[in-house]
Amino acid sequence: MSLIRLAKIEEYEQVLKFYYDTIDMLATSEFNSLWKKDVYPSNAYIRESIEKGNMWVYELDGQIISAMVLNHECNEGYKSVKWPTEVTNEEFFVIHAFGVLPSIHGKGIGSQMLKNAIEYASKNNIKVIRLDVLADNVPAV
């Protein structure tokens, strides 16, 4: 059974394992995400995101196979960008730390996660969703 939902704090270790496994698998990949264990996403960031109700996970048969943070937070650089649609902080979401377990890439999991984010945003009067990504992360770009 599969389910996209908010992560629960008691799943912190499982979410952390998802990120560690993803980092390990991508380390030897042509498209390394450049994430580093305990650096990005940091353990504190993962825990805080779960506690704030911002960490979304895709669970398949009891295993977390995808995760992302969806919130209104962005770094200072976002403020200097001339966006096509100008909105207030309450009118946009930013997707952070979005990943799918590399061993299951190509099965539409990422698309389903993004579709869920769009539906959630629509229900919450969000006008814009932005993806926080490093320029060197070719698959994400």
PDB file of N, CA and C in Angstrom, residues 81-137:
ATOM      1  N   VAL A  81      15.474  38.078  -6.342  1.00  0.00           N
ATOM      2  CA  VAL A  81      15.079  37.571  -7.652  1.00  0.00           C
ATOM      3  C   VAL A  81      13.818  38.286  -8.126  1.00  0.00           C
ATOM      4  N   LYS A  82      13.777  38.621  -9.397  1.00  0.00           N
ATOM      5  CA  LYS A  82      12.567  39.194 -10.001  1.00  0.00           C
ATOM      6  C   LYS A  82      11.725  38.012 -10.487  1.00  0.00           C
ATOM      7  N   TRP A  83      10.777  37.592  -9.658  1.00  0.00           N
ATOM      8  CA  TRP A  83       9.939  36.434  -9.973  1.00  0.00           C
ATOM      9  C   TRP A  83       8.846  36.820 -10.953  1.00  0.00           C
ATOM     10  N   PRO A  84       8.437  35.905 -11.828  1.00  0.00           N
ATOM     11  CA  PRO A  84       7.356  36.198 -12.778  1.00  0.00           C
ATOM     12  C   PRO A  84       6.036  36.527 -12.080  1.00  0.00           C
ATOM     13  N   THR A  85       5.826  35.932 -10.911  1.00  0.00           N
ATOM     14  CA  THR A  85       4.613  36.194 -10.140  1.00  0.00           C
ATOM     15  C   THR A  85       5.036  36.691  -8.760  1.00  0.00           C
ATOM     16  N   GLU A  86       4.718  37.922  -8.459  1.00  0.00           N
ATOM     17  CA  GLU A  86       5.043  38.493  -7.154  1.00  0.00           C
ATOM     18  C   GLU A  86       3.971  38.085  -6.154  1.00  0.00           C
ATOM     19  N   VAL A  87       4.406  37.522  -5.037  1.00  0.00           N
ATOM     20  CA  VAL A  87       3.481  37.080  -4.000  1.00  0.00           C
ATOM     21  C   VAL A  87       4.072  37.377  -2.625  1.00  0.00           C
ATOM     22  N   THR A  88       3.222  37.361  -1.614  1.00  0.00           N
ATOM     23  CA  THR A  88       3.685  37.509  -0.235  1.00  0.00           C
ATOM     24  C   THR A  88       4.214  36.160   0.249  1.00  0.00           C
ATOM     25  N   ASN A  89       4.904  36.148   1.388  1.00  0.00           N
ATOM     26  CA  ASN A  89       5.429  34.896   1.951  1.00  0.00           C
ATOM     27  C   ASN A  89       4.329  33.875   2.203  1.00  0.00           C
ATOM     28  N   GLU A  90       3.152  34.334   2.551  1.00  0.00           N
ATOM     29  CA  GLU A  90       2.048  33.420   2.839  1.00  0.00           C
ATOM     30  C   GLU A  90       1.427  32.844   1.571  1.00  0.00           C
ATOM     31  N   GLU A  91       1.807  33.365   0.403  1.00  0.00           N
ATOM     32  CA  GLU A  91       1.217  32.918  -0.857  1.00  0.00           C
ATOM     33  C   GLU A  91       2.127  32.002  -1.665  1.00  0.00           C
ATOM     34  N   PHE A  92       3.288  31.639  -1.118  1.00  0.00           N
ATOM     35  CA  PHE A  92       4.145  30.702  -1.843  1.00  0.00           C
ATOM     36  C   PHE A  92       4.664  29.617  -0.911  1.00  0.00           C
ATOM     37  N   PHE A  93       4.953  28.479  -1.508  1.00  0.00           N
ATOM     38  CA  PHE A  93       5.634  27.386  -0.829  1.00  0.00           C
ATOM     39  C   PHE A  93       6.978  27.197  -1.509  1.00  0.00           C
ATOM     40  N   VAL A  94       7.931  26.713  -0.738  1.00  0.00           N
ATOM     41  CA  VAL A  94       9.213  26.297  -1.281  1.00  0.00           C
ATOM     42  C   VAL A  94       9.384  24.819  -0.954  1.00  0.00           C
ATOM     43  N   ILE A  95       9.796  24.055  -1.940  1.00  0.00           N
ATOM     44  CA  ILE A  95      10.100  22.640  -1.749  1.00  0.00           C
ATOM     45  C   ILE A  95      11.597  22.525  -1.474  1.00  0.00           C
ATOM     46  N   HIS A  96      11.918  21.888  -0.350  1.00  0.00           N
ATOM     47  CA  HIS A  96      13.315  21.684   0.061  1.00  0.00           C
ATOM     48  C   HIS A  96      13.565  20.189   0.245  1.00  0.00           C
ATOM     49  N   ALA A  97      14.824  19.798   0.111  1.00  0.00           N
ATOM     50  CA  ALA A  97      15.267  18.439   0.447  1.00  0.00           C
ATOM     51  C   ALA A  97      14.371  17.372  -0.188  1.00  0.00           C
ATOM     52  N   PHE A  98      14.009  17.588  -1.440  1.00  0.00           N
ATOM     53  CA  PHE A  98      13.117  16.675  -2.153  1.00  0.00           C
ATOM     54  C   PHE A  98      13.934  15.551  -2.779  1.00  0.00           C
ATOM     55  N   GLY A  99      13.606  14.346  -2.426  1.00  0.00           N
ATOM     56  CA  GLY A  99      14.320  13.211  -2.987  1.00  0.00           C
ATOM     57  C   GLY A  99      13.435  11.987  -3.108  1.00  0.00           C
ATOM     58  N   VAL A 100      13.846  11.119  -3.993  1.00  0.00           N
ATOM     59  CA  VAL A 100      13.224   9.810  -4.186  1.00  0.00           C
ATOM     60  C   VAL A 100      14.351   8.795  -4.088  1.00  0.00           C
ATOM     61  N   LEU A 101      14.099   7.715  -3.400  1.00  0.00           N
ATOM     62  CA  LEU A 101      15.108   6.666  -3.265  1.00  0.00           C
ATOM     63  C   LEU A 101      15.598   6.268  -4.659  1.00  0.00           C
ATOM     64  N   PRO A 102      16.884   6.434  -4.951  1.00  0.00           N
ATOM     65  CA  PRO A 102      17.402   6.175  -6.297  1.00  0.00           C
ATOM     66  C   PRO A 102      17.100   4.779  -6.837  1.00  0.00           C
ATOM     67  N   SER A 103      16.977   3.805  -5.972  1.00  0.00           N
ATOM     68  CA  SER A 103      16.702   2.439  -6.441  1.00  0.00           C
ATOM     69  C   SER A 103      15.322   2.291  -7.068  1.00  0.00           C
ATOM     70  N   ILE A 104      14.464   3.304  -6.922  1.00  0.00           N
ATOM     71  CA  ILE A 104      13.129   3.222  -7.534  1.00  0.00           C
ATOM     72  C   ILE A 104      12.848   4.399  -8.473  1.00  0.00           C
ATOM     73  N   HIS A 105      13.892   5.095  -8.902  1.00  0.00           N
ATOM     74  CA  HIS A 105      13.697   6.183  -9.868  1.00  0.00           C
ATOM     75  C   HIS A 105      12.975   5.676 -11.113  1.00  0.00           C
ATOM     76  N   GLY A 106      12.233   6.576 -11.742  1.00  0.00           N
ATOM     77  CA  GLY A 106      11.580   6.260 -13.007  1.00  0.00           C
ATOM     78  C   GLY A 106      10.220   5.614 -12.870  1.00  0.00           C
ATOM     79  N   LYS A 107       9.680   5.564 -11.664  1.00  0.00           N
ATOM     80  CA  LYS A 107       8.367   4.942 -11.448  1.00  0.00           C
ATOM     81  C   LYS A 107       7.274   5.970 -11.168  1.00  0.00           C
ATOM     82  N   GLY A 108       7.573   7.260 -11.331  1.00  0.00           N
ATOM     83  CA  GLY A 108       6.575   8.302 -11.142  1.00  0.00           C
ATOM     84  C   GLY A 108       6.359   8.737  -9.703  1.00  0.00           C
ATOM     85  N   ILE A 109       7.208   8.298  -8.792  1.00  0.00           N
ATOM     86  CA  ILE A 109       7.056   8.653  -7.381  1.00  0.00           C
ATOM     87  C   ILE A 109       7.229  10.163  -7.196  1.00  0.00           C
ATOM     88  N   GLY A 110       8.264  10.728  -7.801  1.00  0.00           N
ATOM     89  CA  GLY A 110       8.499  12.167  -7.697  1.00  0.00           C
ATOM     90  C   GLY A 110       7.336  12.966  -8.258  1.00  0.00           C
ATOM     91  N   SER A 111       6.799  12.531  -9.379  1.00  0.00           N
ATOM     92  CA  SER A 111       5.640  13.210  -9.976  1.00  0.00           C
ATOM     93  C   SER A 111       4.436  13.172  -9.051  1.00  0.00           C
ATOM     94  N   GLN A 112       4.233  12.045  -8.394  1.00  0.00           N
ATOM     95  CA  GLN A 112       3.118  11.935  -7.457  1.00  0.00           C
ATOM     96  C   GLN A 112       3.318  12.856  -6.252  1.00  0.00           C
ATOM     97  N   MET A 113       4.552  12.941  -5.780  1.00  0.00           N
ATOM     98  CA  MET A 113       4.841  13.849  -4.665  1.00  0.00           C
ATOM     99  C   MET A 113       4.564  15.304  -5.067  1.00  0.00           C
ATOM    100  N   LEU A 114       4.999  15.686  -6.260  1.00  0.00           N
ATOM    101  CA  LEU A 114       4.767  17.055  -6.726  1.00  0.00           C
ATOM    102  C   LEU A 114       3.282  17.323  -6.935  1.00  0.00           C
ATOM    103  N   LYS A 115       2.563  16.364  -7.468  1.00  0.00           N
ATOM    104  CA  LYS A 115       1.112  16.515  -7.650  1.00  0.00           C
ATOM    105  C   LYS A 115       0.441  16.726  -6.298  1.00  0.00           C
ATOM    106  N   ASN A 116       0.851  15.970  -5.295  1.00  0.00           N
ATOM    107  CA  ASN A 116       0.304  16.131  -3.951  1.00  0.00           C
ATOM    108  C   ASN A 116       0.601  17.532  -3.407  1.00  0.00           C
ATOM    109  N   ALA A 117       1.829  18.020  -3.631  1.00  0.00           N
ATOM    110  CA  ALA A 117       2.205  19.359  -3.166  1.00  0.00           C
ATOM    111  C   ALA A 117       1.345  20.425  -3.831  1.00  0.00           C
ATOM    112  N   ILE A 118       1.084  20.259  -5.119  1.00  0.00           N
ATOM    113  CA  ILE A 118       0.247  21.221  -5.853  1.00  0.00           C
ATOM    114  C   ILE A 118      -1.178  21.198  -5.318  1.00  0.00           C
ATOM    115  N   GLU A 119      -1.719  20.028  -5.081  1.00  0.00           N
ATOM    116  CA  GLU A 119      -3.081  19.909  -4.545  1.00  0.00           C
ATOM    117  C   GLU A 119      -3.169  20.528  -3.148  1.00  0.00           C
ATOM    118  N   TYR A 120      -2.171  20.251  -2.320  1.00  0.00           N
ATOM    119  CA  TYR A 120      -2.139  20.802  -0.965  1.00  0.00           C
ATOM    120  C   TYR A 120      -2.041  22.330  -1.025  1.00  0.00           C
ATOM    121  N   ALA A 121      -1.192  22.829  -1.903  1.00  0.00           N
ATOM    122  CA  ALA A 121      -1.036  24.276  -2.062  1.00  0.00           C
ATOM    123  C   ALA A 121      -2.347  24.917  -2.510  1.00  0.00           C
ATOM    124  N   SER A 122      -2.996  24.314  -3.461  1.00  0.00           N
ATOM    125  CA  SER A 122      -4.260  24.841  -3.972  1.00  0.00           C
ATOM    126  C   SER A 122      -5.311  24.939  -2.869  1.00  0.00           C
ATOM    127  N   LYS A 123      -5.381  23.919  -2.034  1.00  0.00           N
ATOM    128  CA  LYS A 123      -6.349  23.911  -0.923  1.00  0.00           C
ATOM    129  C   LYS A 123      -6.022  24.971   0.121  1.00  0.00           C
ATOM    130  N   ASN A 124      -4.785  25.443   0.135  1.00  0.00           N
ATOM    131  CA  ASN A 124      -4.345  26.416   1.131  1.00  0.00           C
ATOM    132  C   ASN A 124      -4.078  27.803   0.536  1.00  0.00           C
ATOM    133  N   ASN A 125      -4.690  28.078  -0.623  1.00  0.00           N
ATOM    134  CA  ASN A 125      -4.600  29.388  -1.282  1.00  0.00           C
ATOM    135  C   ASN A 125      -3.176  29.828  -1.594  1.00  0.00           C
ATOM    136  N   ILE A 126      -2.330  28.856  -1.913  1.00  0.00           N
ATOM    137  CA  ILE A 126      -0.955  29.148  -2.306  1.00  0.00           C
ATOM    138  C   ILE A 126      -0.943  29.381  -3.813  1.00  0.00           C
ATOM    139  N   LYS A 127      -0.317  30.476  -4.234  1.00  0.00           N
ATOM    140  CA  LYS A 127      -0.305  30.843  -5.646  1.00  0.00           C
ATOM    141  C   LYS A 127       0.918  30.340  -6.401  1.00  0.00           C
ATOM    142  N   VAL A 128       2.024  30.086  -5.672  1.00  0.00           N
ATOM    143  CA  VAL A 128       3.291  29.752  -6.315  1.00  0.00           C
ATOM    144  C   VAL A 128       4.004  28.672  -5.501  1.00  0.00           C
ATOM    145  N   ILE A 129       4.645  27.740  -6.207  1.00  0.00           N
ATOM    146  CA  ILE A 129       5.534  26.774  -5.562  1.00  0.00           C
ATOM    147  C   ILE A 129       6.899  26.918  -6.224  1.00  0.00           C
ATOM    148  N   ARG A 130       7.921  27.031  -5.393  1.00  0.00           N
ATOM    149  CA  ARG A 130       9.291  27.165  -5.893  1.00  0.00           C
ATOM    150  C   ARG A 130      10.115  25.980  -5.395  1.00  0.00           C
ATOM    151  N   LEU A 131      11.053  25.554  -6.202  1.00  0.00           N
ATOM    152  CA  LEU A 131      11.916  24.434  -5.850  1.00  0.00           C
ATOM    153  C   LEU A 131      13.279  24.963  -5.446  1.00  0.00           C
ATOM    154  N   ASP A 132      13.677  24.675  -4.210  1.00  0.00           N
ATOM    155  CA  ASP A 132      14.993  25.059  -3.715  1.00  0.00           C
ATOM    156  C   ASP A 132      15.979  23.981  -4.154  1.00  0.00           C
ATOM    157  N   VAL A 133      16.914  24.349  -5.016  1.00  0.00           N
ATOM    158  CA  VAL A 133      17.833  23.359  -5.575  1.00  0.00           C
ATOM    159  C   VAL A 133      19.175  24.010  -5.898  1.00  0.00           C
ATOM    160  N   LEU A 134      20.243  23.243  -5.707  1.00  0.00           N
ATOM    161  CA  LEU A 134      21.567  23.711  -6.103  1.00  0.00           C
ATOM    162  C   LEU A 134      21.680  23.703  -7.623  1.00  0.00           C
ATOM    163  N   ALA A 135      22.323  24.689  -8.186  1.00  0.00           N
ATOM    164  CA  ALA A 135      22.446  24.788  -9.651  1.00  0.00           C
ATOM    165  C   ALA A 135      23.155  23.580 -10.248  1.00  0.00           C
ATOM    166  N   ASP A 136      24.047  22.933  -9.490  1.00  0.00           N
ATOM    167  CA  ASP A 136      24.781  21.772  -9.989  1.00  0.00           C
ATOM    168  C   ASP A 136      23.979  20.477  -9.929  1.00  0.00           C
ATOM    169  N   ASN A 137      22.803  20.495  -9.354  1.00  0.00           N
ATOM    170  CA  ASN A 137      21.968  19.308  -9.236  1.00  0.00           C
ATOM    171  C   ASN A 137      21.154  19.166 -10.525  1.00  0.00           C
TER     172      ASN A 137
END
